[in-house]
PDB file of C-alpha atoms in Angstrom:
ATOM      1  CA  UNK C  16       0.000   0.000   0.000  1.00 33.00           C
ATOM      2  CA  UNK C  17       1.130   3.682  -0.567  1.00 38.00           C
ATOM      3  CA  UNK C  18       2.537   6.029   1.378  1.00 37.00           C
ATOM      4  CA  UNK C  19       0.405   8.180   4.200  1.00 35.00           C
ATOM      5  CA  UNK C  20       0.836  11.463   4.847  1.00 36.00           C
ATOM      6  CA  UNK C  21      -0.036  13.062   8.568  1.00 33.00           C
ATOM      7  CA  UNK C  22      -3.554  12.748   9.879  1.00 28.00           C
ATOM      8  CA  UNK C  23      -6.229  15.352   9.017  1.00 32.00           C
ATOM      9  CA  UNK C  24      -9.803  16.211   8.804  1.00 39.00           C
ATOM     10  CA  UNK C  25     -11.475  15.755   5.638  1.00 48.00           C
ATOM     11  CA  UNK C  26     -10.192  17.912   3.353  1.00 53.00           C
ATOM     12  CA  UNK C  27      -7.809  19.478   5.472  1.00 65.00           C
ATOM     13  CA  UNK C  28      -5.362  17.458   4.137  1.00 79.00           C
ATOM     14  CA  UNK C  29      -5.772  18.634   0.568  1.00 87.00           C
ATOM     15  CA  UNK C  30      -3.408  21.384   1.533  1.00 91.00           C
ATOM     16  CA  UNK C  31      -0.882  18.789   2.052  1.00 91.00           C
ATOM     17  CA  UNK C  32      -1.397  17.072  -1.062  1.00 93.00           C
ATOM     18  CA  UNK C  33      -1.904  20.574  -3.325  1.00 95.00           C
ATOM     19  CA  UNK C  34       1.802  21.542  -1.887  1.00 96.00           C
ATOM     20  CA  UNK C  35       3.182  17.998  -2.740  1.00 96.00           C
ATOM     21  CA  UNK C  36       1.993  18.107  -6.001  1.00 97.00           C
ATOM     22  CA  UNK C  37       3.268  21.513  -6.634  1.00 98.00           C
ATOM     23  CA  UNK C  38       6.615  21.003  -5.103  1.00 98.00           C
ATOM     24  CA  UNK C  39       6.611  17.949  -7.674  1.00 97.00           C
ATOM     25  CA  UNK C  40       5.947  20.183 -11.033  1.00 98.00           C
ATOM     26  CA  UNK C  41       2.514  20.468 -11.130  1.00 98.00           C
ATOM     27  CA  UNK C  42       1.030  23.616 -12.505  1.00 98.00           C
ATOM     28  CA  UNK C  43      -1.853  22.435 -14.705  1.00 98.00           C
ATOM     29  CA  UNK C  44      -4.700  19.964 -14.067  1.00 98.00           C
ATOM     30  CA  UNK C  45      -8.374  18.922 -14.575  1.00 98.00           C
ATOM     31  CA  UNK C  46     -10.158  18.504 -11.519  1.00 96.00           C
ATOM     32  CA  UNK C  47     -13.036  16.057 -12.596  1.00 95.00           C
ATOM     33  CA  UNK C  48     -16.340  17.014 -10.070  1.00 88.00           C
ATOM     34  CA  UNK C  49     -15.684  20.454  -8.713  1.00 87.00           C
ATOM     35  CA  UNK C  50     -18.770  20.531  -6.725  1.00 82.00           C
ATOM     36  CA  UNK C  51     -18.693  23.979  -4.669  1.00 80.00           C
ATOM     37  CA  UNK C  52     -15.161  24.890  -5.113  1.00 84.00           C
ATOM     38  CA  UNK C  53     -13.609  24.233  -1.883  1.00 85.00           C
ATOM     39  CA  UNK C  54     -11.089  21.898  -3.690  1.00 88.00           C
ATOM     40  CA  UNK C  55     -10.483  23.944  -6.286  1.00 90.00           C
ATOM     41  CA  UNK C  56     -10.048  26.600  -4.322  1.00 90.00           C
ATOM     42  CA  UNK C  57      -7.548  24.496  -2.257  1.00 91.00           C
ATOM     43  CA  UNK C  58      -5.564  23.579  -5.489  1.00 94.00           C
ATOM     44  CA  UNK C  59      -5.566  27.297  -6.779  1.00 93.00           C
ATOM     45  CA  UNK C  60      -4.009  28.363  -3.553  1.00 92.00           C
ATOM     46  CA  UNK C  61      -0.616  25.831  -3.886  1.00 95.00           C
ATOM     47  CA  UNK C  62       0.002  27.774  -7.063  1.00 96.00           C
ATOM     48  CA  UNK C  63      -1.789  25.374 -10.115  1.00 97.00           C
ATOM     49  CA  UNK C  64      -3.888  26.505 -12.416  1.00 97.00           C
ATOM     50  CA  UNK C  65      -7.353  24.491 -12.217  1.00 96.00           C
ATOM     51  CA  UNK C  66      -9.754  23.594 -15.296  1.00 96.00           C
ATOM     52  CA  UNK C  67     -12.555  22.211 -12.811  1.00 93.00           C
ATOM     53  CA  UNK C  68     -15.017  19.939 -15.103  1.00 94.00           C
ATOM     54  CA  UNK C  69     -18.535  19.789 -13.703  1.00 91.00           C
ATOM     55  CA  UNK C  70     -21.668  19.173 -15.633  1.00 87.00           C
ATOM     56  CA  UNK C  71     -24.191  20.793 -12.598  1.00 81.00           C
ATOM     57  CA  UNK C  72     -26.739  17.247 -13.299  1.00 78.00           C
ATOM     58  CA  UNK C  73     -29.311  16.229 -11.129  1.00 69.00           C
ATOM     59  CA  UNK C  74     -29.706  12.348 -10.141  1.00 61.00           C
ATOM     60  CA  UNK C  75     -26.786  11.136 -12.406  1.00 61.00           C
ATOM     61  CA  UNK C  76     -25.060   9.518  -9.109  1.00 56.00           C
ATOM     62  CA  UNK C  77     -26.805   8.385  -5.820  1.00 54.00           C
ATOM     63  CA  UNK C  78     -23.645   7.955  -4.075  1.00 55.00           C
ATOM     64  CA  UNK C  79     -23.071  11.981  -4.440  1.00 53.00           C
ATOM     65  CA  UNK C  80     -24.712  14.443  -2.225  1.00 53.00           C
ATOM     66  CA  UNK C  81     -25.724  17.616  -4.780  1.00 54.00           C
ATOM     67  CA  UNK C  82     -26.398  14.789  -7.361  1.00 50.00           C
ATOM     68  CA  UNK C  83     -28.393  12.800  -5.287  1.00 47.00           C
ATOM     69  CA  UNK C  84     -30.577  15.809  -3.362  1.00 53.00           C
ATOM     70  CA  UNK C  85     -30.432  17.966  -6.334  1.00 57.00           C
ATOM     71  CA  UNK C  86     -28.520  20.732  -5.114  1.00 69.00           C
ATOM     72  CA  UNK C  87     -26.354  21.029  -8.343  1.00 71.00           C
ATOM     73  CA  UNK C  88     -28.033  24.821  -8.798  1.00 76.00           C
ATOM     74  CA  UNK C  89     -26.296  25.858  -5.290  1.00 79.00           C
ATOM     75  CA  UNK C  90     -23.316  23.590  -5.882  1.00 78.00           C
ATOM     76  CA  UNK C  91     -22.803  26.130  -9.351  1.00 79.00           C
ATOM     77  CA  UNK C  92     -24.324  28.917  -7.972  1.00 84.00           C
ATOM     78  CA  UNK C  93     -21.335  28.719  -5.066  1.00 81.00           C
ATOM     79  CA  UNK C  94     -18.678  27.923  -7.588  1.00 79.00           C
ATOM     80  CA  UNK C  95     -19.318  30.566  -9.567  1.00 81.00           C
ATOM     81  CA  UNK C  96     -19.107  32.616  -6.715  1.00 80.00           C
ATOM     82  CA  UNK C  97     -15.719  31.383  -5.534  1.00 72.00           C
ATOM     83  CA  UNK C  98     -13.703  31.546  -8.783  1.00 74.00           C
ATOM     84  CA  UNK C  99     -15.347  35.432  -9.519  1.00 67.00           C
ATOM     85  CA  UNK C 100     -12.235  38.019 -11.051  1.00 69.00           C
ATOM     86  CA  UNK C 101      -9.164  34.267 -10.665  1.00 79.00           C
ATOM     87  CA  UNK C 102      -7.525  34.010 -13.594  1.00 88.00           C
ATOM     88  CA  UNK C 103      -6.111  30.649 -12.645  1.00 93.00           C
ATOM     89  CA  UNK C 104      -9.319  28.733 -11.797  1.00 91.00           C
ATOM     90  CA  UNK C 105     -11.850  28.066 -15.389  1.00 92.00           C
ATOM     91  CA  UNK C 106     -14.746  26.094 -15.459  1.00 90.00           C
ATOM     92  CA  UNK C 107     -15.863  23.291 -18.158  1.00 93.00           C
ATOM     93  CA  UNK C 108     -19.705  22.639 -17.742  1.00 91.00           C
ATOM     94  CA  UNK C 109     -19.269  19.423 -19.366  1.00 93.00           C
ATOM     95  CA  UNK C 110     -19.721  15.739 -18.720  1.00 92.00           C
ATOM     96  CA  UNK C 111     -16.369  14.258 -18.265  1.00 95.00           C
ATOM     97  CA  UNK C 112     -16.027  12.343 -21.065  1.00 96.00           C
ATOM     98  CA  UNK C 113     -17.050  15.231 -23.353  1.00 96.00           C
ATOM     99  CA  UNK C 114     -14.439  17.847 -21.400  1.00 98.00           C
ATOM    100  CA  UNK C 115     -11.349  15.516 -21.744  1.00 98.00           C
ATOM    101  CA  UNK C 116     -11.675  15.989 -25.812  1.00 98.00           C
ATOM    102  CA  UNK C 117     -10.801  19.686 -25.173  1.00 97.00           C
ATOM    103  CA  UNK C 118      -7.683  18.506 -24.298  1.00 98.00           C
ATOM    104  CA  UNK C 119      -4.537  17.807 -26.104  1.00 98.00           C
ATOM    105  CA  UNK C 120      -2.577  14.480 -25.180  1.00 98.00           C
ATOM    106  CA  UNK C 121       0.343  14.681 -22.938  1.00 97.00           C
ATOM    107  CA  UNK C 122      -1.146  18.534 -21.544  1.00 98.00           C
ATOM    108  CA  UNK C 123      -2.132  18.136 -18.118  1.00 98.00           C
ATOM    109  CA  UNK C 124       0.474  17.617 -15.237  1.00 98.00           C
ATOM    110  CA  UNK C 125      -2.353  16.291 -12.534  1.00 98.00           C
ATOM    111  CA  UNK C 126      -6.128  14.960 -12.807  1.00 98.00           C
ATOM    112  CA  UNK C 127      -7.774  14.434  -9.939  1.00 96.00           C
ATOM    113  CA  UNK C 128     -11.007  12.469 -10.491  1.00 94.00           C
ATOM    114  CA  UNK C 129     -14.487  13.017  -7.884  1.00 88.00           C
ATOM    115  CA  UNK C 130     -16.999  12.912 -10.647  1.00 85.00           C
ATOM    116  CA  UNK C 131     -19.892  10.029 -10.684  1.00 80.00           C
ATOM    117  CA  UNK C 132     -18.418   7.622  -8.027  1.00 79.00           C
ATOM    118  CA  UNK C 133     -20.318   4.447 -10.042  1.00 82.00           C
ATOM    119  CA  UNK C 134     -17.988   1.704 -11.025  1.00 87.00           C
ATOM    120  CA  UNK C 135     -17.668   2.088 -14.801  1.00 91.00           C
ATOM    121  CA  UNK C 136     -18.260   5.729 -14.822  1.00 91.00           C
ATOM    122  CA  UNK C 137     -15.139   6.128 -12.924  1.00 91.00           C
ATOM    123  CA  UNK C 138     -13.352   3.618 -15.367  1.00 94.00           C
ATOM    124  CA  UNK C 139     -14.715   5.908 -18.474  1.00 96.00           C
ATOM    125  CA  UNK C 140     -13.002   8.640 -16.460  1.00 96.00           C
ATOM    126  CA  UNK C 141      -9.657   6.831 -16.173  1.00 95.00           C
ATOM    127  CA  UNK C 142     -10.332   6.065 -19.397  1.00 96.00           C
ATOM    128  CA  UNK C 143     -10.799   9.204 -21.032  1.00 97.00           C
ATOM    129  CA  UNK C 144      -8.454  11.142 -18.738  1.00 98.00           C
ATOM    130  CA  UNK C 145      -5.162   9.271 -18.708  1.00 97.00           C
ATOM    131  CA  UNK C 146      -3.747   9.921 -22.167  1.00 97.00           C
ATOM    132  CA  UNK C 147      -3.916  13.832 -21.507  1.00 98.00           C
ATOM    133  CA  UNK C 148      -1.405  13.358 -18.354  1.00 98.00           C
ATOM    134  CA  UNK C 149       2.157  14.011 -19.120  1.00 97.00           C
ATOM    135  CA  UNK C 150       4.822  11.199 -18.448  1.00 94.00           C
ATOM    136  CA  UNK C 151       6.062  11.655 -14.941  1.00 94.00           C
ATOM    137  CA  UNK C 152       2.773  13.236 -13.860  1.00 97.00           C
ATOM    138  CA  UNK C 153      -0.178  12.096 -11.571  1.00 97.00           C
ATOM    139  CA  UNK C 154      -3.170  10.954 -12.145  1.00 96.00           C
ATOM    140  CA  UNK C 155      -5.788  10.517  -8.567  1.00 94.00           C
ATOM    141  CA  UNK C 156      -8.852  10.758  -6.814  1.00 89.00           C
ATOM    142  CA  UNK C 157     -10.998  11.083  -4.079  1.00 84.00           C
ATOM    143  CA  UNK C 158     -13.347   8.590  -1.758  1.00 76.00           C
ATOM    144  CA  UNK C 159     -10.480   6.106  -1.638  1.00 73.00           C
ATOM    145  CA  UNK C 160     -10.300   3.883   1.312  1.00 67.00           C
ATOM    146  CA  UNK C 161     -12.625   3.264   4.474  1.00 57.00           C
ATOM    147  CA  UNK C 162     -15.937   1.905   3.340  1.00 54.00           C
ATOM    148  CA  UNK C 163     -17.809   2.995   6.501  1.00 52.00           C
ATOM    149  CA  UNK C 164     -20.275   5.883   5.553  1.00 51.00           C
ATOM    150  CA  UNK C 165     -21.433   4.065   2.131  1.00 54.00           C
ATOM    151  CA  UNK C 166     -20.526   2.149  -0.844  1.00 55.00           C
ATOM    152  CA  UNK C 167     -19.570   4.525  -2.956  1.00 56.00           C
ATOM    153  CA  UNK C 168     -15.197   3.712  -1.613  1.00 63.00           C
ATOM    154  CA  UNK C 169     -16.059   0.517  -2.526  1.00 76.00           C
ATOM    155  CA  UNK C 170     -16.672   1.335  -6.097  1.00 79.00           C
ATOM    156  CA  UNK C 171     -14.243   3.981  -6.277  1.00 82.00           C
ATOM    157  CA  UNK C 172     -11.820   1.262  -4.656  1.00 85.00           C
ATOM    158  CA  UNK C 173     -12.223  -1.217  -7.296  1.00 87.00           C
ATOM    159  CA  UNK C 174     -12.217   0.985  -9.696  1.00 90.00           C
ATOM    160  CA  UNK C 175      -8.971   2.492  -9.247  1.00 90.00           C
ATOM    161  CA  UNK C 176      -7.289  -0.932  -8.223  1.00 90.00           C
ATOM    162  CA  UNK C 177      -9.142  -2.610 -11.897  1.00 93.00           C
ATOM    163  CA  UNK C 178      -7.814   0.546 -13.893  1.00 94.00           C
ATOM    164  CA  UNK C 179      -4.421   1.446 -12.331  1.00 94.00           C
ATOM    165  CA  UNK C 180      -3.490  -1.023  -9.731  1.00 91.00           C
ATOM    166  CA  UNK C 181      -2.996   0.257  -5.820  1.00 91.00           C
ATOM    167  CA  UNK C 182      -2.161   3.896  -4.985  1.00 92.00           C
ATOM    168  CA  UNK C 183       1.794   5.203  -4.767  1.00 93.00           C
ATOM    169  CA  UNK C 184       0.880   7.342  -2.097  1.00 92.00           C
ATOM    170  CA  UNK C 185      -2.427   8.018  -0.427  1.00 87.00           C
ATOM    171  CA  UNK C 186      -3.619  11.114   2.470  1.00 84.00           C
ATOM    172  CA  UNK C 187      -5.476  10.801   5.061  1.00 73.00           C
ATOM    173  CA  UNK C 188      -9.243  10.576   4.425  1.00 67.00           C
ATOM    174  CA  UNK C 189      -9.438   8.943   0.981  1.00 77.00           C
ATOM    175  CA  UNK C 190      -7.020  11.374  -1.473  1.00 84.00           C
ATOM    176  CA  UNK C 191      -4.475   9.201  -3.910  1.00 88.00           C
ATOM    177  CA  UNK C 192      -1.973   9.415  -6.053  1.00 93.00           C
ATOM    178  CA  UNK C 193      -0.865   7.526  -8.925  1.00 94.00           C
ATOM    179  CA  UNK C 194       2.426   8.596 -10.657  1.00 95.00           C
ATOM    180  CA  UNK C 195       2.041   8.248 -14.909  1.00 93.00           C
ATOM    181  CA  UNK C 196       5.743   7.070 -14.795  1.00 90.00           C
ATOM    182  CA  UNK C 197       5.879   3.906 -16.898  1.00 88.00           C
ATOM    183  CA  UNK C 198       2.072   2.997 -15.646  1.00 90.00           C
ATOM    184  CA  UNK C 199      -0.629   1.737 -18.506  1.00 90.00           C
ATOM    185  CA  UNK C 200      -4.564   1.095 -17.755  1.00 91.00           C
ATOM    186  CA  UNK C 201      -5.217  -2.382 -17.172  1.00 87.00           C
ATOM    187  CA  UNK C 202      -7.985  -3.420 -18.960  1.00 78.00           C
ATOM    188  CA  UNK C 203     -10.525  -6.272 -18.451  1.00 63.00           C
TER     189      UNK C 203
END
């Protein structure tokens, strides 16, 4: 199993992983599910510029709490409100799959995937995502881990494990990291 970093609350310890990242040449990624913000915001503050992909879709996912309740209006509305006058946060209002054609191969340094947390959308992610990360580069996600609150971990879990194998490093409270560095999807 990867490596831990200190123990945090959840998503205090996005910091942590934003400075690692940046400290390890990332300046430019995709964060798949934005949501409100608060991780893009998190990522914008270590220095990287953030293209956060969000669609805004009601009942897509009933593992995901604006999905599920259909709060995606506030979800946006808030967004929108936190990345008002930054010229280093832009939003794609996109599905996933559509938003990674945008994208040239080999462009992106990071992409951190908290989309749809069903099995085989997460694979489509993977999927879709992994030939715009640059060699050397990361690829992760979020939800990784305990299985205690729901399933959605669990699917996340295999999905990751099917796709990419286990984690080189993981933070406390379910945020991974794969490095790109000789690493190809496994596909079954």
């Amino acid at each position: 199993m990867g490596e831990q970093a200190g123990r945090c609350p959840e998503r205090h310890d996005l910091p942590i992983m934003a400075k690692y990242l940046y400290d390890n040449g990332v300046r430019k990624m995709v964060e798949v599910g934005c949501a409100f913000g608060i991780s893009t915001k998190i990522w914008r503050d270590a220095g990287i510029t953030v293209y956060g992909v969000d669609p805004y879709i009601a009942g897509y996912d009933n593992g995901d709490g604006q999905s599920a309740t259909g709060r995606c209006e506030d979800a946006k509305k808030e967004f929108k409100q936190n990345i008002v006058d930054n010229k280093t946060i832009f939003h794609i209002e996109k599905k996933s799959i559509d938003a990674a054609k945008d994208f040239q191969d080999q462009s992106l340094d990071f992409v951190y995937i908290d989309a749809c947390h069903k099995y085989e959308s997460i694979k489509e992610d993977i999927r879709a995502w992994f030939p715009k990360i640059k060699p050397n580069m990361f690829i992760g996600g979020d939800d990784w881990g305990r299985i205690d609150y729901n399933t959605k971990r669990l699917e996340v879990n295999e999905a990751f494990i099917d796709m990419l194998g286990q984690p080189d490093k993981e933070f406390n409270v379910g945020h991974i990291l794969y490095k790109m560095e000789g690493r190809k999807i496994n596909e079954q």
